[in-house]
mmCIF file of C-alpha atoms in Angstrom:
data_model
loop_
_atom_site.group_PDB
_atom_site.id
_atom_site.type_symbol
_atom_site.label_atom_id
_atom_site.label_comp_id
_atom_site.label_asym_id
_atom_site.label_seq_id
_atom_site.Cartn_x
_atom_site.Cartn_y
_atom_site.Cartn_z
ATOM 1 C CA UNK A 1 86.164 98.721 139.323
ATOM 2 C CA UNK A 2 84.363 98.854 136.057
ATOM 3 C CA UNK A 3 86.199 98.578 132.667
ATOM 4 C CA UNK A 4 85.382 98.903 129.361
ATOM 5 C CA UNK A 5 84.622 95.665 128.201
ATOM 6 C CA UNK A 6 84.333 94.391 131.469
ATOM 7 C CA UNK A 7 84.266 90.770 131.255
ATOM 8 C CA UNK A 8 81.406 88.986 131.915
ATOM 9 C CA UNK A 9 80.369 85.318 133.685
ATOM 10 C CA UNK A 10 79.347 83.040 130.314
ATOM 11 C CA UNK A 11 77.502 79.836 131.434
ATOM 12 C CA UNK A 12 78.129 78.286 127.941
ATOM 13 C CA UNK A 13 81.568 78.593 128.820
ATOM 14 C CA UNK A 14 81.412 77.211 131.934
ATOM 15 C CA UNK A 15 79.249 74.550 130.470
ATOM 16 C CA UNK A 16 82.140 73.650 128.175
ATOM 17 C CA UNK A 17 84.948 73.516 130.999
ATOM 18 C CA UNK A 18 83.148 71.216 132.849
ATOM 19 C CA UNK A 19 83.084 68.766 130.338
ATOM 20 C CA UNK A 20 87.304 69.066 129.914
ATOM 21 C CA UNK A 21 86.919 69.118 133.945
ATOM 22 C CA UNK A 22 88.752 72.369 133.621
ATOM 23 C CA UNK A 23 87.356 75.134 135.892
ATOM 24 C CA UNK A 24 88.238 79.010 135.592
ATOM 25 C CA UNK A 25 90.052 80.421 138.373
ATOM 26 C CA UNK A 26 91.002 83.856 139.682
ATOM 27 C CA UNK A 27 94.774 83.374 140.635
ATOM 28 C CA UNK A 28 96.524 83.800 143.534
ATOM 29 C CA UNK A 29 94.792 83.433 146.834
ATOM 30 C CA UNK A 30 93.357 79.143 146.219
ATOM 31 C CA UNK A 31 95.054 78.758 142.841
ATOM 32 C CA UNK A 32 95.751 75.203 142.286
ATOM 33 C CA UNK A 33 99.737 74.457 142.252
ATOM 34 C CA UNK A 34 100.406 73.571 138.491
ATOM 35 C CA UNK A 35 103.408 71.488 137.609
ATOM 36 C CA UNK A 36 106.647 74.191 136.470
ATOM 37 C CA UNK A 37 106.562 72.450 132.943
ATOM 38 C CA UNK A 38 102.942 74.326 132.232
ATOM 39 C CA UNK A 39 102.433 77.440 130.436
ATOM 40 C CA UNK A 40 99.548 79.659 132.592
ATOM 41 C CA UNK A 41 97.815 82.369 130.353
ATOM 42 C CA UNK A 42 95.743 85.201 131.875
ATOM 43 C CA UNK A 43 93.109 86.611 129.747
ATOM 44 C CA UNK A 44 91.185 90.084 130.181
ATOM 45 C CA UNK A 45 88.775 89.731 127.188
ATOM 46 C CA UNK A 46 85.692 91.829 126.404
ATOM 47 C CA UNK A 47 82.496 88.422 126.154
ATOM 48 C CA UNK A 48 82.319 89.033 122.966
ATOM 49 C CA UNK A 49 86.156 88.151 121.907
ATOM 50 C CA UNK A 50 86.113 85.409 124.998
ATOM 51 C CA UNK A 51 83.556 84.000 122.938
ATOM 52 C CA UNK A 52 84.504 83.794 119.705
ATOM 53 C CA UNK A 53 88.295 82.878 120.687
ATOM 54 C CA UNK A 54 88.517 80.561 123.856
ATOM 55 C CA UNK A 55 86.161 77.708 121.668
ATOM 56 C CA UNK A 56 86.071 74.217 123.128
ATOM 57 C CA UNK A 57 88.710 72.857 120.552
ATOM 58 C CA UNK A 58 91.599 75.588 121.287
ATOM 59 C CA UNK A 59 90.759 75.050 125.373
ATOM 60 C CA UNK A 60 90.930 70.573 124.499
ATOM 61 C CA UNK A 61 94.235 71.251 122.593
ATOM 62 C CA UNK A 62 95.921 73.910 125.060
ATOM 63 C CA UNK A 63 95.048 71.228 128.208
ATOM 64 C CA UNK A 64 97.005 68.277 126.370
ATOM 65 C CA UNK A 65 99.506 70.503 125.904
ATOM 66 C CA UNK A 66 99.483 72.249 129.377
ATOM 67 C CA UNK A 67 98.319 75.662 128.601
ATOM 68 C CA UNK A 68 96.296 76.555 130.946
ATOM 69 C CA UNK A 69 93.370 80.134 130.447
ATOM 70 C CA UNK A 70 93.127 81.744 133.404
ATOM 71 C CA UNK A 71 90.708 84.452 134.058
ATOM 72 C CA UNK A 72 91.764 87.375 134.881
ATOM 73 C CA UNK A 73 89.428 89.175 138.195
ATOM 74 C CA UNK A 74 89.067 92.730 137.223
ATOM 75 C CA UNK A 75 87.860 93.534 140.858
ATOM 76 C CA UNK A 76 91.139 92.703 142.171
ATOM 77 C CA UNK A 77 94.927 94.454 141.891
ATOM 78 C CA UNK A 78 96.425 92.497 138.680
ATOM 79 C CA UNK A 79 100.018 92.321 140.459
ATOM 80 C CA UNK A 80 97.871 90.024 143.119
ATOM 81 C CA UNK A 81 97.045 87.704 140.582
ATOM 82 C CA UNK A 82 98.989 84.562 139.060
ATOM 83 C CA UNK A 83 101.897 83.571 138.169
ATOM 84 C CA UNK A 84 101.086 83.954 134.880
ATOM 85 C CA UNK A 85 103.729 83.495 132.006
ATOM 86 C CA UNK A 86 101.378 85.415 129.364
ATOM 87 C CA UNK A 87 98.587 87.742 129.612
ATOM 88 C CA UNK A 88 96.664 88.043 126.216
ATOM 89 C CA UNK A 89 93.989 91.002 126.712
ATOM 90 C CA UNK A 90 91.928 93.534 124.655
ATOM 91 C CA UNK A 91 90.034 95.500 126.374
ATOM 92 C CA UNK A 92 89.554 99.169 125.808
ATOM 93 C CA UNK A 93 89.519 102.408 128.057
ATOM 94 C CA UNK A 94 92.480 104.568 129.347
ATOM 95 C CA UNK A 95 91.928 102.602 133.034
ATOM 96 C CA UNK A 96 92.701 99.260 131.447
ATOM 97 C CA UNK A 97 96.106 100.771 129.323
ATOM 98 C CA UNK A 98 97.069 102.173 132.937
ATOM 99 C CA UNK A 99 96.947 98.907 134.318
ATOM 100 C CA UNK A 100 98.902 96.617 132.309
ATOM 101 C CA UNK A 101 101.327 99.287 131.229
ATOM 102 C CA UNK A 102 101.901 99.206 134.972
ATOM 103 C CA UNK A 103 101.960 95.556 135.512
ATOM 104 C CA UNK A 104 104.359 95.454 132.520
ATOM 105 C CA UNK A 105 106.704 97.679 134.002
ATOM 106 C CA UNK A 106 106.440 95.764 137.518
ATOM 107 C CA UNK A 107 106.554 91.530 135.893
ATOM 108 C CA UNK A 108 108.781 92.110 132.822
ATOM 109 C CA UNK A 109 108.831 88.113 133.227
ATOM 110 C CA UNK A 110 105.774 88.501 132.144
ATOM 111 C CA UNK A 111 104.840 88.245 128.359
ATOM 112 C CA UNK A 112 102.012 90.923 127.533
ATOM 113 C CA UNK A 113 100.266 90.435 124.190
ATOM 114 C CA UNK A 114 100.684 93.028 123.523
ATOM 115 C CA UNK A 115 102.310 96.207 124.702
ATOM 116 C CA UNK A 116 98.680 98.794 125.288
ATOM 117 C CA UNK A 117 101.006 101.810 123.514
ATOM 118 C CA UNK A 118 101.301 99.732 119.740
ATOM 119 C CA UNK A 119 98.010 98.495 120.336
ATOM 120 C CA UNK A 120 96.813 102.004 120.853
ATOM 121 C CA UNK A 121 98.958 103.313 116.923
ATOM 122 C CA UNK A 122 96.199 101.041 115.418
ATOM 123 C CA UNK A 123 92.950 102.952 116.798
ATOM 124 C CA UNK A 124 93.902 105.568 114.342
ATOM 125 C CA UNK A 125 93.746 105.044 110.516
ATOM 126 C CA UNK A 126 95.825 107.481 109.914
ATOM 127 C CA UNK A 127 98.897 106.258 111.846
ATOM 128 C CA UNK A 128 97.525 102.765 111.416
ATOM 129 C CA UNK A 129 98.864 102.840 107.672
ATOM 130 C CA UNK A 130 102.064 105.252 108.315
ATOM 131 C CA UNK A 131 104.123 102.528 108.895
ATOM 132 C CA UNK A 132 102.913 100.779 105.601
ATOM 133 C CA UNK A 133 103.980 103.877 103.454
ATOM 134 C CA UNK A 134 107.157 104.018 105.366
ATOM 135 C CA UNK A 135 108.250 100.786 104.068
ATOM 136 C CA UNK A 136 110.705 99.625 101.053
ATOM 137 C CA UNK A 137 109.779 96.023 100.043
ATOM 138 C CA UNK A 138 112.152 95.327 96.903
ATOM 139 C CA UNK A 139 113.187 92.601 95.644
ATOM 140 C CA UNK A 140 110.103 90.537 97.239
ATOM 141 C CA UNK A 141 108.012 89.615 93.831
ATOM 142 C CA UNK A 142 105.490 92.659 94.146
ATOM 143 C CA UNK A 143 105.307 96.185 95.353
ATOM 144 C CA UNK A 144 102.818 96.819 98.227
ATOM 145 C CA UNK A 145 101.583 100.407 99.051
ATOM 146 C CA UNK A 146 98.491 102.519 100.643
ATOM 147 C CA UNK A 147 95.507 104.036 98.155
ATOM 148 C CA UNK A 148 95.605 107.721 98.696
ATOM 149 C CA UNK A 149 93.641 108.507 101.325
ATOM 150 C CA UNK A 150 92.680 111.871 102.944
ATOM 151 C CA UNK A 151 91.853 112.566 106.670
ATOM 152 C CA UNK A 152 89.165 115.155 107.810
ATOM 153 C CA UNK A 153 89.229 115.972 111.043
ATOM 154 C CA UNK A 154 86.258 118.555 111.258
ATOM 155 C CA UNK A 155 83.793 121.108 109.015
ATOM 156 C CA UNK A 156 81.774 118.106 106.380
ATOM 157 C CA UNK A 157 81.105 121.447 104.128
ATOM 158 C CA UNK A 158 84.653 120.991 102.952
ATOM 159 C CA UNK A 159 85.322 118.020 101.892
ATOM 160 C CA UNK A 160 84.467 118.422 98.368
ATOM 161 C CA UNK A 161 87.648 121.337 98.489
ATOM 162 C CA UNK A 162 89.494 119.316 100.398
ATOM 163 C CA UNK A 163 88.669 115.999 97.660
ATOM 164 C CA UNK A 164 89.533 118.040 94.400
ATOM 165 C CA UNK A 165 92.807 119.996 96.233
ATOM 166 C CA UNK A 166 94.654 116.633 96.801
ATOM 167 C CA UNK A 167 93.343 115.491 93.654
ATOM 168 C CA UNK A 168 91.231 112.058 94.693
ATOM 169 C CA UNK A 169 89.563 110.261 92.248
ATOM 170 C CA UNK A 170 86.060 108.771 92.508
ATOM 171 C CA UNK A 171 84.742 106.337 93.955
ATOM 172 C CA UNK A 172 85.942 106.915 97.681
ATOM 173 C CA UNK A 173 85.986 104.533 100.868
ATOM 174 C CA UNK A 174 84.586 106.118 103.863
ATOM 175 C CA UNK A 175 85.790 104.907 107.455
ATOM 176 C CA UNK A 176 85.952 106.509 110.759
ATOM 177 C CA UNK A 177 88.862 107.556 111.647
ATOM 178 C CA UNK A 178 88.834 105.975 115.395
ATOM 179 C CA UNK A 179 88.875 102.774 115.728
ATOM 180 C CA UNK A 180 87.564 101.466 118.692
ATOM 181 C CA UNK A 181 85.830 98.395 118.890
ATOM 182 C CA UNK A 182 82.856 99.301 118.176
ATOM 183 C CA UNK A 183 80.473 98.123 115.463
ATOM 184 C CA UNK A 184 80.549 101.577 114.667
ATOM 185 C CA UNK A 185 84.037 102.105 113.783
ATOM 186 C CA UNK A 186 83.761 99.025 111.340
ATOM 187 C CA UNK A 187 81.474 101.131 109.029
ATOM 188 C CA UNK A 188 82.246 101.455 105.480
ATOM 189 C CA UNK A 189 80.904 103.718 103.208
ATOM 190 C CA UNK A 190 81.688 104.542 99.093
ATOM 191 C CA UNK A 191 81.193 108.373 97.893
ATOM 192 C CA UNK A 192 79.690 108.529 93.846
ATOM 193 C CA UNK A 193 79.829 111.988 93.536
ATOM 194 C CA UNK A 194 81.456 115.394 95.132
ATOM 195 C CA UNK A 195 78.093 116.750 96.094
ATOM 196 C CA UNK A 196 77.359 114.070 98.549
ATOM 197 C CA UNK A 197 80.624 114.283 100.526
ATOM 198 C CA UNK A 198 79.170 116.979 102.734
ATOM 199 C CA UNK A 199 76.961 114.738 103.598
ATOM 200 C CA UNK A 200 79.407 112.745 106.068
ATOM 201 C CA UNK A 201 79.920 113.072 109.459
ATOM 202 C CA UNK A 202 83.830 113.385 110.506
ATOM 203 C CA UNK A 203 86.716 112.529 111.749
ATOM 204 C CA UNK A 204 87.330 110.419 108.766
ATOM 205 C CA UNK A 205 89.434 108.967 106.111
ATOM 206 C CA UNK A 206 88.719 108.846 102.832
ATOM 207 C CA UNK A 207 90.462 106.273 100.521
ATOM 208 C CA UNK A 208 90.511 105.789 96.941
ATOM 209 C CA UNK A 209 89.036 102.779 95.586
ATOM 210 C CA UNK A 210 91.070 100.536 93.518
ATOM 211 C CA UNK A 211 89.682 97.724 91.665
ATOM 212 C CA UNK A 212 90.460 94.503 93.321
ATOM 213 C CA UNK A 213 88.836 91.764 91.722
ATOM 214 C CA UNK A 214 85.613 91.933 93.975
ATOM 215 C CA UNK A 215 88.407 89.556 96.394
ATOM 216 C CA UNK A 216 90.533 90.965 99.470
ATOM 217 C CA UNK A 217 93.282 88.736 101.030
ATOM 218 C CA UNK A 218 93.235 88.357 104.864
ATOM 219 C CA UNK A 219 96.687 87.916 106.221
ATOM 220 C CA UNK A 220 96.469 86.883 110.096
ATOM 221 C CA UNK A 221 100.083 87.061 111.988
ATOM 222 C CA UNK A 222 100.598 85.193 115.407
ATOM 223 C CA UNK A 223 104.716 86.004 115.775
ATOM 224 C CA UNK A 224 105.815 84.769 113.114
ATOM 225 C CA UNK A 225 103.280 82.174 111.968
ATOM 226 C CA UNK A 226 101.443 83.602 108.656
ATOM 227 C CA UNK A 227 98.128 82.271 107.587
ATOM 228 C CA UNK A 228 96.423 83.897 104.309
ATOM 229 C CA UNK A 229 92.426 83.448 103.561
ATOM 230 C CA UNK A 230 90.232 84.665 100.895
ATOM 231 C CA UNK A 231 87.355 86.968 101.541
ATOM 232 C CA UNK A 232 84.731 88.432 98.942
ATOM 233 C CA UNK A 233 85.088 92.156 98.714
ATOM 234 C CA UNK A 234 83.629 94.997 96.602
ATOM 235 C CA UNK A 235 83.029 94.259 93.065
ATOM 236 C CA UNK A 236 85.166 96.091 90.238
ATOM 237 C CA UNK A 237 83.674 99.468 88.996
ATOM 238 C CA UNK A 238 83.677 100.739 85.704
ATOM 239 C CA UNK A 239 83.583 104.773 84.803
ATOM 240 C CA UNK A 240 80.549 103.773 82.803
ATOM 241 C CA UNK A 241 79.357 102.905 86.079
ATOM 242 C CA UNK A 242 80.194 105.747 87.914
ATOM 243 C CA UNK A 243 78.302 108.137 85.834
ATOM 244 C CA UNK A 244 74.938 106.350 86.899
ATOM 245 C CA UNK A 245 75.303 106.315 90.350
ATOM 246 C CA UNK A 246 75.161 109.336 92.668
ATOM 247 C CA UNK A 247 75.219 109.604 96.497
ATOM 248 C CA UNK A 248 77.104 108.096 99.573
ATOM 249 C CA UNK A 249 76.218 104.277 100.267
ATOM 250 C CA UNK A 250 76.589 101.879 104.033
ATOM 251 C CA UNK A 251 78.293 98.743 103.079
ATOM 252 C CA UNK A 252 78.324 95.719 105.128
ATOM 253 C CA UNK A 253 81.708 95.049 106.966
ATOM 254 C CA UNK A 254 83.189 93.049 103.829
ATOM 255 C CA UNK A 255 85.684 90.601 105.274
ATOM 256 C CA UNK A 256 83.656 88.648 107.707
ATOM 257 C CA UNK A 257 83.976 84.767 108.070
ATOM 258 C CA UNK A 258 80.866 84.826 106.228
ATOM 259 C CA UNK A 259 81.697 86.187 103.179
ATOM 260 C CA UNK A 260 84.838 83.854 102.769
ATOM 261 C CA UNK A 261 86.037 83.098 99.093
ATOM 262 C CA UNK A 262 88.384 80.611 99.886
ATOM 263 C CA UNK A 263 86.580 77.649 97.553
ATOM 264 C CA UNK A 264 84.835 80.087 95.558
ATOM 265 C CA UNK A 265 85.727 79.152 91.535
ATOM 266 C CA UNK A 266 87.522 82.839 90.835
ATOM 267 C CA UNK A 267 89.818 83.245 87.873
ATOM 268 C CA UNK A 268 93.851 82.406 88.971
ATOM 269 C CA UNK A 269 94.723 86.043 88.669
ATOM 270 C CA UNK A 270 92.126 87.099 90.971
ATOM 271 C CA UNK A 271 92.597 84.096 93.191
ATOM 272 C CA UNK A 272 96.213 83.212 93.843
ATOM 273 C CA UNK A 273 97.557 84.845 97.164
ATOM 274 C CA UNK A 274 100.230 87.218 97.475
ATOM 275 C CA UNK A 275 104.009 85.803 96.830
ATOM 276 C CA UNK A 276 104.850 84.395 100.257
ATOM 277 C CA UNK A 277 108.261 86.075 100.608
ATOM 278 C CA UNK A 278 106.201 89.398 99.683
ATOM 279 C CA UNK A 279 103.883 88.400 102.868
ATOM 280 C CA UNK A 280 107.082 87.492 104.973
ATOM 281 C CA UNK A 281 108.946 90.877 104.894
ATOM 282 C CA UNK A 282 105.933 92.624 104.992
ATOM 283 C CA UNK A 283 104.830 90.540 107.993
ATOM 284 C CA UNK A 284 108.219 90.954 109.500
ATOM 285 C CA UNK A 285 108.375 94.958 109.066
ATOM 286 C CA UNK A 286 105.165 95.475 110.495
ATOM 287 C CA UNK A 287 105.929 93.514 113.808
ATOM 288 C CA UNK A 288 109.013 95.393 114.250
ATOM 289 C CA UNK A 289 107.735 98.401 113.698
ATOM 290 C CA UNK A 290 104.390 98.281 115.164
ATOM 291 C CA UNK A 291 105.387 96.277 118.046
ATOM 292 C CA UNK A 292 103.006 93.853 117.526
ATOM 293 C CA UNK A 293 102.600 89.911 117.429
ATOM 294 C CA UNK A 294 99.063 89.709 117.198
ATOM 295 C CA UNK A 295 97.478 91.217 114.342
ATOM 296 C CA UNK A 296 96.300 90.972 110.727
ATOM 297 C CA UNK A 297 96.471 92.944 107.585
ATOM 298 C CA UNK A 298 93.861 93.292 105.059
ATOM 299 C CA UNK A 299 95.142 93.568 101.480
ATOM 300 C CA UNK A 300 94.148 93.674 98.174
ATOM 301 C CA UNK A 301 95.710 93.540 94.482
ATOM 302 C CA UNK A 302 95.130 96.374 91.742
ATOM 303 C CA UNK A 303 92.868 94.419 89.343
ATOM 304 C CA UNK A 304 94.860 93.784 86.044
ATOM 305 C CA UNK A 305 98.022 93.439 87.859
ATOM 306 C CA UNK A 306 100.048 90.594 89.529
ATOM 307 C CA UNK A 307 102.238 92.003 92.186
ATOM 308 C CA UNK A 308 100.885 95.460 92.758
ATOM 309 C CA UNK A 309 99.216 95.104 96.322
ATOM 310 C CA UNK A 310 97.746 97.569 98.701
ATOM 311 C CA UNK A 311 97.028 97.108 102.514
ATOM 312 C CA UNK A 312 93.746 98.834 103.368
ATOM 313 C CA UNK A 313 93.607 97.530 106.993
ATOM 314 C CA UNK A 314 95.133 96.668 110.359
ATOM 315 C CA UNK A 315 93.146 94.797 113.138
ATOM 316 C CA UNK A 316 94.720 93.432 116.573
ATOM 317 C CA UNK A 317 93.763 90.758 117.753
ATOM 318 C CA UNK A 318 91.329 90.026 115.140
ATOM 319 C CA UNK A 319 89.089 87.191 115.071
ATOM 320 C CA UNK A 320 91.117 84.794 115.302
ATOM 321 C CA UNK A 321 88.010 81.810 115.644
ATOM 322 C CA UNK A 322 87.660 82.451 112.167
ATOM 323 C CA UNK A 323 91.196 81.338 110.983
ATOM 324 C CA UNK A 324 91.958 77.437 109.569
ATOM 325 C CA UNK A 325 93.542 75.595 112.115
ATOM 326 C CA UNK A 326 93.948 78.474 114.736
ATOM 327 C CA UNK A 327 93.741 76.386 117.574
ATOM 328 C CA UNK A 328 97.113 74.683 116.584
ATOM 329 C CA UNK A 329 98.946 77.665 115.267
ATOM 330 C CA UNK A 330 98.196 79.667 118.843
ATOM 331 C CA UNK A 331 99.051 77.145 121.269
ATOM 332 C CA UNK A 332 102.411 76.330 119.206
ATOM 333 C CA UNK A 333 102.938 80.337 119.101
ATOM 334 C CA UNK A 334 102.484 80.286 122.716
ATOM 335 C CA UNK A 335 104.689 77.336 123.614
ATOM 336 C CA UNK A 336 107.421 79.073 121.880
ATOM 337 C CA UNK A 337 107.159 81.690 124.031
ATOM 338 C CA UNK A 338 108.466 79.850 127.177
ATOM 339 C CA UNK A 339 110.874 77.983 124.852
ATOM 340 C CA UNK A 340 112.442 81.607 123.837
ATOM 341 C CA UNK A 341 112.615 82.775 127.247
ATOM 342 C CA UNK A 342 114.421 79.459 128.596
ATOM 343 C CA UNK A 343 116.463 80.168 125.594
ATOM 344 C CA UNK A 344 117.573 83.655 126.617
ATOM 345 C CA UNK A 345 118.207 82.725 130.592
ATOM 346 C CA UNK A 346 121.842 82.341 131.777
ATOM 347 C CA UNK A 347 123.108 79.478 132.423
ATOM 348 C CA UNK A 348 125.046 79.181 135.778
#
């Protein structure tokens, strides 16, 4: 059977296992017997994501602490496969949601990061942000909220009536509004002018831009671990500014690893990250109302403020390689999943 992101054999990762004399195996049928105390996680990863997330350092650390990555065999009936105590996957296609909504339903043992139906409210960016808008965060040392935005769904001829009827101001953010893994569905666009708007191609959203200081903030959630990084973003722009500039421009994806800001010399009110209890409840809403454990949030503060904030993004499972220290914070976020569950059992 052939998947979406179908995972593929990597030699350098096989390279790497041999040297922690850890091999991958396809559970079930010659599965080595593993001691009760160990934690067994199947994976169903696209390469690319196996890559980037199952590096030598989080596989070292996981072994001493008896996590064991198991590959999952896509050619084979999942239910066949394990005993696994997590499966961590993202992998995309309606075949794939089928069959771990059904192998949910069938282990509920099983922890599945995460549930396919709240990973499937983030492929839209309109939805995506719903919950966001829904929320009341008082009392938390800032006020966090969405830019307007404005979905078009079809007819590009429009969109200037459509801009000026709900009243958007320029500059605006372009994104598609599907998001599905694809390099394509990470494009980002700003609109100068009216005139070039018909000029896009939808479904998409269209956000305001709000001045942010050139910096966006990068809040990554595993449960309930929170772990904030800098990332350089858009510069500020000016009305002065505006008035030169005409037409619809292609922006690099602005919050890769690359562009990181976290020892850039910034001014403190550009710099210094959200109020922690701000990032807590908002952290804390979202899982509970997205269903989520695994995701982060992109946000960004109004320039010339202190504790207005806006999120302008949600990810799952993002790239989690790129994070300080992930390899601790995920193997302690999956050890606590056993130690909940042993937790929760009845005791006879």
């Amino acid at each position: 059977m052939k998947l979406n992101g179908e995972i593929e054999e990597d030699e350098e990762e096989e390279k790497m296992a041999k040297s922690l004399n850890l091999q991958t195996y396809s559970t079930g049928i010659g599965f080595p017997q593993l001691q009760s105390q160990n934690l067994v996680v199947g994976y169903a990863l696209t390469s690319k994501k196996k890559k980037s997330f199952l590096q030598p350092k989080l596989i070292r650390l996981a072994w001493n602490k008896g996590i064991f990555f198991v590959a999952i065999d896509l050619n084979r009936p999942l239910s066949d496969q394990g005993p696994f105590d997590v499966v961590l996957h993202k992998l995309s296609g309606k075949d794939w949601c089928n069959i771990i909504e059904d192998y949910r339903q069938k282990h509920p043992e099983v922890t599945v990061l995460d549930p396919p139906d709240a990973i499937e409210h983030l492929h839209n960016r309109q939805s995506m942000l719903q919950d966001v808008t829904d929320l009341n965060l008082s009392d938390c040392h800032g006020k966090v909220g969405v830019p307007r935005q404005l979905v078009i769904s079809k007819d590009p001829s429009s969109i200037p009536h459509e801009v000026n009827k709900a009243g958007l101001q320029l500059p605006l953010v372009v994104k598609p509004l599907i998001v599905d893994g694809s390099a394509k569905s990470h494009e980002l666009f700003l609109a100068y002018d009216q005139f070039s708007l018909a000029e896009l191609e939808p479904p998409l959203v269209l956000q305001e831009f709000v001045n942010h200081g050139g910096i966006l903030f990068k809040v990554y959630i595993v449960g309930e671990i929170i772990k904030v990084v800098r990332r350089f973003s858009l510069p500020n722009f000016s009305k002065h500014e505006l008035e030169k500039v005409a037409g619809v421009f292609c922006f690099p994806r602005v919050s890769s690893a690359s562009a990181s800001a976290d020892d850039a010399d910034l001014e403190p009110s550009v710099a210094e990250h959200p109020p922690q209890l701000l990032l807590e409840k908002l952290a804390r809403e979202l899982r509970h109302r997205l269903g989520l454990r695994l995701f982060n949030i992109d946000i960004i503060r109004e320039h010339g403020t202190r504790d207005v904030f806006y999120v302008i993004d949600i990810n799952y499972f993002p790239g989690y390689g790129k994070m300080p220290d992930y390899e601790h914070i995920f193997t302690d976020f999956l050890l606590s999943i056993v130690q909940s569950k042993h937790k929760k059992r009845p005791t006879a």
